[in-house]
PDB file of C-alpha atoms in Angstrom:
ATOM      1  CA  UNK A  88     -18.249 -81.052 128.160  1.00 47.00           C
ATOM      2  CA  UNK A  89     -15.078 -81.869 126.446  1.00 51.00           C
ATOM      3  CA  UNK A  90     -16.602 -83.957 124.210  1.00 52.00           C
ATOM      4  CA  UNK A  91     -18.781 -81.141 122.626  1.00 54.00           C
ATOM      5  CA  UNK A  92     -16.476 -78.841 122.151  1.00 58.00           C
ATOM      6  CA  UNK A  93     -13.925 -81.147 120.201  1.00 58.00           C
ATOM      7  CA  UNK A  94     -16.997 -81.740 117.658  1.00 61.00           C
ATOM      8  CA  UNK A  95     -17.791 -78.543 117.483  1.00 58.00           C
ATOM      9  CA  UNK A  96     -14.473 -77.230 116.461  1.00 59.00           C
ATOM     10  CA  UNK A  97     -14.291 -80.529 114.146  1.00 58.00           C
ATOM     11  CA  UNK A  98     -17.185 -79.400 112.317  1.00 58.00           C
ATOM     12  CA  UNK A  99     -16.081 -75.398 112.086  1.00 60.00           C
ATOM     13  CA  UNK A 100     -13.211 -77.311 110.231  1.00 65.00           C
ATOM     14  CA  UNK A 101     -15.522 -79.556 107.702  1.00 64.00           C
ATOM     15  CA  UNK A 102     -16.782 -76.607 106.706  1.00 76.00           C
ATOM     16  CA  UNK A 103     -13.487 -74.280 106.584  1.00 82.00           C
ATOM     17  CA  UNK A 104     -12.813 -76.727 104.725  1.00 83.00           C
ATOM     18  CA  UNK A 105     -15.712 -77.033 102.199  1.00 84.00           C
ATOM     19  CA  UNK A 106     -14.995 -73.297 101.808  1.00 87.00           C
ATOM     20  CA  UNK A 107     -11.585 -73.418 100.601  1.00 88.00           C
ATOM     21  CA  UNK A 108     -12.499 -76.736  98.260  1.00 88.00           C
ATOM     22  CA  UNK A 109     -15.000 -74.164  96.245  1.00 91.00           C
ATOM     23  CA  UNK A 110     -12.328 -71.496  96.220  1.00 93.00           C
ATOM     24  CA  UNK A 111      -9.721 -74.036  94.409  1.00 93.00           C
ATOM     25  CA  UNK A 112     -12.792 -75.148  92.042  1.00 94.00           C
ATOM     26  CA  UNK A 113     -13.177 -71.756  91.141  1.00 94.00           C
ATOM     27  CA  UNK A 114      -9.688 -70.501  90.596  1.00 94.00           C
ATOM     28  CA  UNK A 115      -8.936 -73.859  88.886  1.00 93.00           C
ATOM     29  CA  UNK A 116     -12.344 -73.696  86.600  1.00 93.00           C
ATOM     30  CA  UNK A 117     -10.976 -69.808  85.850  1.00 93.00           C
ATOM     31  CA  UNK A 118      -7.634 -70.983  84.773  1.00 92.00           C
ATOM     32  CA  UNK A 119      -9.190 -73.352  83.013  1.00 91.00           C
ATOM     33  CA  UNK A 120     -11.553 -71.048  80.755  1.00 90.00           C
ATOM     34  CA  UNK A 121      -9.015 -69.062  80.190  1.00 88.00           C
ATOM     35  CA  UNK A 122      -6.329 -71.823  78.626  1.00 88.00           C
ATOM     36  CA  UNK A 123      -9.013 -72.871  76.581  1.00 87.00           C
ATOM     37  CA  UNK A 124      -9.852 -68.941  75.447  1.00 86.00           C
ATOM     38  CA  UNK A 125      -5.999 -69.035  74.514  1.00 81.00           C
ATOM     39  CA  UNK A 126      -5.840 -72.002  72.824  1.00 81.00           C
ATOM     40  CA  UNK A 127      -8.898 -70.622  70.551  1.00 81.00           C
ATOM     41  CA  UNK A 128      -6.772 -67.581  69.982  1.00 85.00           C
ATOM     42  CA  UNK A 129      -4.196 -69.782  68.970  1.00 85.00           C
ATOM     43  CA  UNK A 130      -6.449 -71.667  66.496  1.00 86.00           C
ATOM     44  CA  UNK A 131      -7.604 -68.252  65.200  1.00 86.00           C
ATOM     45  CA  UNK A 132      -4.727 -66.577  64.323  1.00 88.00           C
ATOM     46  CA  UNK A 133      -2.942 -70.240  62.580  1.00 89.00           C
ATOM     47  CA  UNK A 134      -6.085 -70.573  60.496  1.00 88.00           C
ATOM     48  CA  UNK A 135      -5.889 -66.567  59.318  1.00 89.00           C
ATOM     49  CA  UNK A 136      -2.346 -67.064  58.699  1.00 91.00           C
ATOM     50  CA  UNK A 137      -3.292 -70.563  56.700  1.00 91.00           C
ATOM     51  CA  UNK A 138      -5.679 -68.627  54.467  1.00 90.00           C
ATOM     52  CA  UNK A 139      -3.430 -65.837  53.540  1.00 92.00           C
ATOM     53  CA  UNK A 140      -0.969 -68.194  52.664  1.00 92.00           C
ATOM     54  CA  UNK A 141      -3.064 -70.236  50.923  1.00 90.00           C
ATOM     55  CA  UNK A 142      -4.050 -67.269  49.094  1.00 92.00           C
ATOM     56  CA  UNK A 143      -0.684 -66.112  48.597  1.00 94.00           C
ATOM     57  CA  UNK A 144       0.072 -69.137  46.381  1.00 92.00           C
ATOM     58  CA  UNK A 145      -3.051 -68.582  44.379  1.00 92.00           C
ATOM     59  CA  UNK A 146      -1.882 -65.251  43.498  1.00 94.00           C
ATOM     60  CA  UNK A 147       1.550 -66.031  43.117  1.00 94.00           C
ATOM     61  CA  UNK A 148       0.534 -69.244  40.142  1.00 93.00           C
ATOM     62  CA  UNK A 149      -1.723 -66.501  38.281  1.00 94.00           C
ATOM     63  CA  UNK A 150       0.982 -63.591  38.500  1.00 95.00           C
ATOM     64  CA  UNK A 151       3.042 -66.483  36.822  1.00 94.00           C
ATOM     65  CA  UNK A 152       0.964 -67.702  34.465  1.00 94.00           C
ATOM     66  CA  UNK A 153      -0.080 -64.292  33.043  1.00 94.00           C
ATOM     67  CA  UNK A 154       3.651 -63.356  32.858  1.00 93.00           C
ATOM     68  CA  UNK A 155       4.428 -66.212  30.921  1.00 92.00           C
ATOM     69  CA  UNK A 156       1.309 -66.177  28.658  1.00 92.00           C
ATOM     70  CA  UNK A 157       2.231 -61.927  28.065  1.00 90.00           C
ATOM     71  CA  UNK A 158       5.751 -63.324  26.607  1.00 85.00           C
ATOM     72  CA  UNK A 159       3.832 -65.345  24.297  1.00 85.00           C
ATOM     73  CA  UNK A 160       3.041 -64.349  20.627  1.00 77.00           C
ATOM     74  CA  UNK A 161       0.470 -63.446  20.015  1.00 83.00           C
ATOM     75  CA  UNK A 162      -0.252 -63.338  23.996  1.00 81.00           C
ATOM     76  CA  UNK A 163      -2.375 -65.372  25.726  1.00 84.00           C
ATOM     77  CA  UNK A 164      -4.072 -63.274  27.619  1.00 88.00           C
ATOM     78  CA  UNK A 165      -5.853 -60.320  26.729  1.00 86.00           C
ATOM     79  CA  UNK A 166      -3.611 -57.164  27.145  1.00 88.00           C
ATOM     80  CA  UNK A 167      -5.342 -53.796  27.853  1.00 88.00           C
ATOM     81  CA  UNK A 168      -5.029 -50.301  26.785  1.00 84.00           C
ATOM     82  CA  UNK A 169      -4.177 -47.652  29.673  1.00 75.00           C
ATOM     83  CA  UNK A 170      -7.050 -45.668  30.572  1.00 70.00           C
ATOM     84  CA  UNK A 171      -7.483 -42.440  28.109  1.00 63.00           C
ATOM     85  CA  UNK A 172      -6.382 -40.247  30.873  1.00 55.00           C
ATOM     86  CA  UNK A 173      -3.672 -42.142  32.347  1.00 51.00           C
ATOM     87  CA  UNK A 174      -0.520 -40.471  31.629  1.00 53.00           C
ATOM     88  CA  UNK A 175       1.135 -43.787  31.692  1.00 50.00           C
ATOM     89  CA  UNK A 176       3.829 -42.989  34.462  1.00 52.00           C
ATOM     90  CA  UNK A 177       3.688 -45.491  37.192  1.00 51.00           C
ATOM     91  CA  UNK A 178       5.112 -43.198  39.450  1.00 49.00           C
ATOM     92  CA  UNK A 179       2.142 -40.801  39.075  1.00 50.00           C
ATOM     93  CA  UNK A 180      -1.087 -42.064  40.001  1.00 47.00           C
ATOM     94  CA  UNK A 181      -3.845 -42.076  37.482  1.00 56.00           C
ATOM     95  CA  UNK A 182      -6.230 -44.123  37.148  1.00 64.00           C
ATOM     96  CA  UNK A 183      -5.765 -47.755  35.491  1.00 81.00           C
ATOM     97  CA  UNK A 184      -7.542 -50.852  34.895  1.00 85.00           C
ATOM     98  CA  UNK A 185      -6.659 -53.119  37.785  1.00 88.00           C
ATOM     99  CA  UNK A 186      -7.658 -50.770  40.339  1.00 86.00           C
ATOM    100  CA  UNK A 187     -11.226 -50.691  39.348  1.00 84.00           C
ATOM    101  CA  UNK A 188     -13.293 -53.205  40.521  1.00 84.00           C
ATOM    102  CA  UNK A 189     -15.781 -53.466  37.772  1.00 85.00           C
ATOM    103  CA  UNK A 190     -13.080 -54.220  35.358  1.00 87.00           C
ATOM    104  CA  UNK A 191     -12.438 -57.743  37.521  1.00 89.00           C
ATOM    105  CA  UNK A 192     -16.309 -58.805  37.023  1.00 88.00           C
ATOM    106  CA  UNK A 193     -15.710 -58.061  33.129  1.00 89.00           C
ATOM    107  CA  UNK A 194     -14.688 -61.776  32.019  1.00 90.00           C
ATOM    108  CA  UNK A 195     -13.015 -59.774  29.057  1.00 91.00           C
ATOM    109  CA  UNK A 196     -10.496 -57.741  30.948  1.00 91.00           C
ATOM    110  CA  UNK A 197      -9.735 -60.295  32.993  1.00 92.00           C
ATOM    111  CA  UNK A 198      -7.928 -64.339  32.694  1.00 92.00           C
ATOM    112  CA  UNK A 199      -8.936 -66.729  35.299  1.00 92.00           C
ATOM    113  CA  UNK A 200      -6.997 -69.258  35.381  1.00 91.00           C
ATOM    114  CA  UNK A 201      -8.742 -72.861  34.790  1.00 88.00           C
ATOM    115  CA  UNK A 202      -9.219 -76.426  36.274  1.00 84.00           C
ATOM    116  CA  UNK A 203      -6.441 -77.566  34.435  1.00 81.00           C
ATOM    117  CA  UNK A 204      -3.594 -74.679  35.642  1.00 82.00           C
ATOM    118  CA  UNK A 205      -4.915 -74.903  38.821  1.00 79.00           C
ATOM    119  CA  UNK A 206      -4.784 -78.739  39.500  1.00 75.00           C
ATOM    120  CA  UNK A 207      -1.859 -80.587  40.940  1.00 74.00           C
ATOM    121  CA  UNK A 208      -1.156 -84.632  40.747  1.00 77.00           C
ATOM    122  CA  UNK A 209      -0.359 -84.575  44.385  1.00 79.00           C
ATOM    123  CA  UNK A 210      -3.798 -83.139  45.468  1.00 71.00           C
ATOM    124  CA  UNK A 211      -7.755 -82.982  44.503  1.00 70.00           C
ATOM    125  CA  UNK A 212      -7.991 -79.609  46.274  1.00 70.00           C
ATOM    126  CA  UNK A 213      -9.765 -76.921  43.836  1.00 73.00           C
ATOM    127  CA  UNK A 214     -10.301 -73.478  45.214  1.00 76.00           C
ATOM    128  CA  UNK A 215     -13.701 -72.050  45.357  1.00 81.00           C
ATOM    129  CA  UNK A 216     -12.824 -68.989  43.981  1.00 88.00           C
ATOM    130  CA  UNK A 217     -10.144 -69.669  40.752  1.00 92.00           C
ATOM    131  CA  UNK A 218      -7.362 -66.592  40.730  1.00 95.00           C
ATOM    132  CA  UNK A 219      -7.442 -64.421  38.370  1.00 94.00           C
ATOM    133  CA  UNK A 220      -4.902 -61.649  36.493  1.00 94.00           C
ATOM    134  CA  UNK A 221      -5.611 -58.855  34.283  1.00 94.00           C
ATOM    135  CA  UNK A 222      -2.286 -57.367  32.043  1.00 93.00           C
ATOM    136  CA  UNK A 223      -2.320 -53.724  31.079  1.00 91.00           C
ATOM    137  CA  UNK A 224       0.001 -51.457  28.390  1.00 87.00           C
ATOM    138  CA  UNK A 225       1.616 -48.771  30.518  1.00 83.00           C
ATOM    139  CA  UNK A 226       4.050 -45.683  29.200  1.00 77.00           C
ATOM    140  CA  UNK A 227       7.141 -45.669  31.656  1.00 74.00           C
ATOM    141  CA  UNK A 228       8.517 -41.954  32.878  1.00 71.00           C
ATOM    142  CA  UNK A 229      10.857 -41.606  30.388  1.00 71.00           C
ATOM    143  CA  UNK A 230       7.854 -42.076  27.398  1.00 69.00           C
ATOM    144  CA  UNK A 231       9.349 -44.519  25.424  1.00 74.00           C
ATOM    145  CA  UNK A 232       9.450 -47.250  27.321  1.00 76.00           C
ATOM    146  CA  UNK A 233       6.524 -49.396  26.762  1.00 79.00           C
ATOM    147  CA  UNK A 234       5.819 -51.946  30.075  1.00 86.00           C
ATOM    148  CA  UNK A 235       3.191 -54.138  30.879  1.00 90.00           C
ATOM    149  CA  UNK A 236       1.340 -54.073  34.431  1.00 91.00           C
ATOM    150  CA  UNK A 237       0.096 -57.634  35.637  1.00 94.00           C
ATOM    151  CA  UNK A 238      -1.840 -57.568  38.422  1.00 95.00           C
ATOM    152  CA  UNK A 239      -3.054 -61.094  39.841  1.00 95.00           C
ATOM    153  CA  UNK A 240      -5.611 -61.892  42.750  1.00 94.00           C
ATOM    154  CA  UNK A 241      -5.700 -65.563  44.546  1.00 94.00           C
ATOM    155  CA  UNK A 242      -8.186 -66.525  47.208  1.00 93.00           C
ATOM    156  CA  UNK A 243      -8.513 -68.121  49.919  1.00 92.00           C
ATOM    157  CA  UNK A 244     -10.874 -71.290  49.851  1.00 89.00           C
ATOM    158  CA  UNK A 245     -13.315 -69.976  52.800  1.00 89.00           C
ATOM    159  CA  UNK A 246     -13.369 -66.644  50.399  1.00 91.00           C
ATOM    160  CA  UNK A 247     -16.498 -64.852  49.818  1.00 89.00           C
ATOM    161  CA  UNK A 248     -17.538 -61.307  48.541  1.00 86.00           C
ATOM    162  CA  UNK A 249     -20.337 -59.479  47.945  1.00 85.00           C
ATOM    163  CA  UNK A 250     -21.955 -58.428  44.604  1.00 81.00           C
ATOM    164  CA  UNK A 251     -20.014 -54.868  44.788  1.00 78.00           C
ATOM    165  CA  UNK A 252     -16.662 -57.105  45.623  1.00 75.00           C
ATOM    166  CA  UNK A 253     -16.088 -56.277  49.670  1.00 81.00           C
ATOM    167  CA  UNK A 254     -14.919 -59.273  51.096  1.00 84.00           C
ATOM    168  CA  UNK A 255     -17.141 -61.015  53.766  1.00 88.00           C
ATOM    169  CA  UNK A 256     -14.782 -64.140  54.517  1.00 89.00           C
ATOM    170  CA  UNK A 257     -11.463 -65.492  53.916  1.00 89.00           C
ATOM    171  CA  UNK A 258      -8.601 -63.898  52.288  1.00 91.00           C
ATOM    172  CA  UNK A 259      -7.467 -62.138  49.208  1.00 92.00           C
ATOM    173  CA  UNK A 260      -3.896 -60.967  48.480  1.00 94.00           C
ATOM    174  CA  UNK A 261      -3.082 -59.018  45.395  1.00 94.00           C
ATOM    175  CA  UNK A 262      -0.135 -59.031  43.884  1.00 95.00           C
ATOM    176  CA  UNK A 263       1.603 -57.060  40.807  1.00 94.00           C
ATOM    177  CA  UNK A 264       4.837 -57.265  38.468  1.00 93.00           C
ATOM    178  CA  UNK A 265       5.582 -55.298  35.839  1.00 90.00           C
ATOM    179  CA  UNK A 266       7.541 -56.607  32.844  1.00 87.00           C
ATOM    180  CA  UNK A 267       9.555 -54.282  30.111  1.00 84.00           C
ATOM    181  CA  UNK A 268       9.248 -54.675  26.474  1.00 72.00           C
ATOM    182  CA  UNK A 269      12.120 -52.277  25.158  1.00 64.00           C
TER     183      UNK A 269
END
């Protein structure tokens, strides 16, 4: 009878056993799934933060490039009026060129910048989506200083809008200076 009762408590352990072996998979397959859900995070946010740099730059080299074509005479880049109703003063709002999205589908009101600004000897990359700046005539406070407003938009390469301009993918980043002629 001694012999039965040693197997019997050998196989209560083979399967005590068996149980705790499918609780380790499980908490180990859990841990698991959730390093890899991290590390996707991770990925995420480092490619989000890649595009809005990467659009950054875009915006930054057309801000640039309209500032320096602005200086030029006669300018290189088409230079608009304020708005009939704008009062001029940038510290009151009114309305004003940049800000209205139609104005940045109007290839008149509007430089984007080319192959050739755009392309570098160290790299073949071209973005999808070229950036583009738009320079407006502003009145400052005091009425008799005369300023220009350049407003510049780069892109991200995964960047993609719809027809009314809402961004679907990637980033944009806007970015204005404003430069003093007297």
């Amino acid at each position: 009878m001694r012999c039965m009762n040693s197997s019997l408590g050998a196989r209560r352990q083979q399967g005590f056993v068996l149980i705790v072996a499918m609780v380790m998979l499980v908490i180990i397959g859990l841990m698991s799934a959730s390093v890899m859900r991290g590390a996707l995070s991770a990925d995420v946010v480092a490619n989000n933060a890649r595009s809005q740099a990467s659009a950054m730059q875009a915006a930054q080299i057309a801000l640039r490039y309209c500032e320096r074509e602005v200086a030029k005479v006669p300018a290189g880049v088409t230079v608009l009026a304020a708005p009939a109703d704008n009062d001029g003063d940038l510290h009151t709002p009114g309305p004003t060129n940049w800000n209205t999205f139609a104005n940045w589908k109007d290839a008149s009101k509007r430089t984007e910048l080319t192959d050739d600004i755009m392309r570098s000897e160290d790299s073949s990359f071209k973005p999808s989506h070229m950036p583009q700046c738009m320079a407006e005539n502003v009145t400052l406070e005091d009425a008799t200083t005369t300023a220009i407003v350049i407003t510049a938009r780069g892109f991200s390469p995964d960047y993609q809008e719809t027809d009314e301009g809402k961004s679907t993918a990637g980033a944009a980043v806007w970015v204005q200076s404003t430069l003093k002629l007297n």
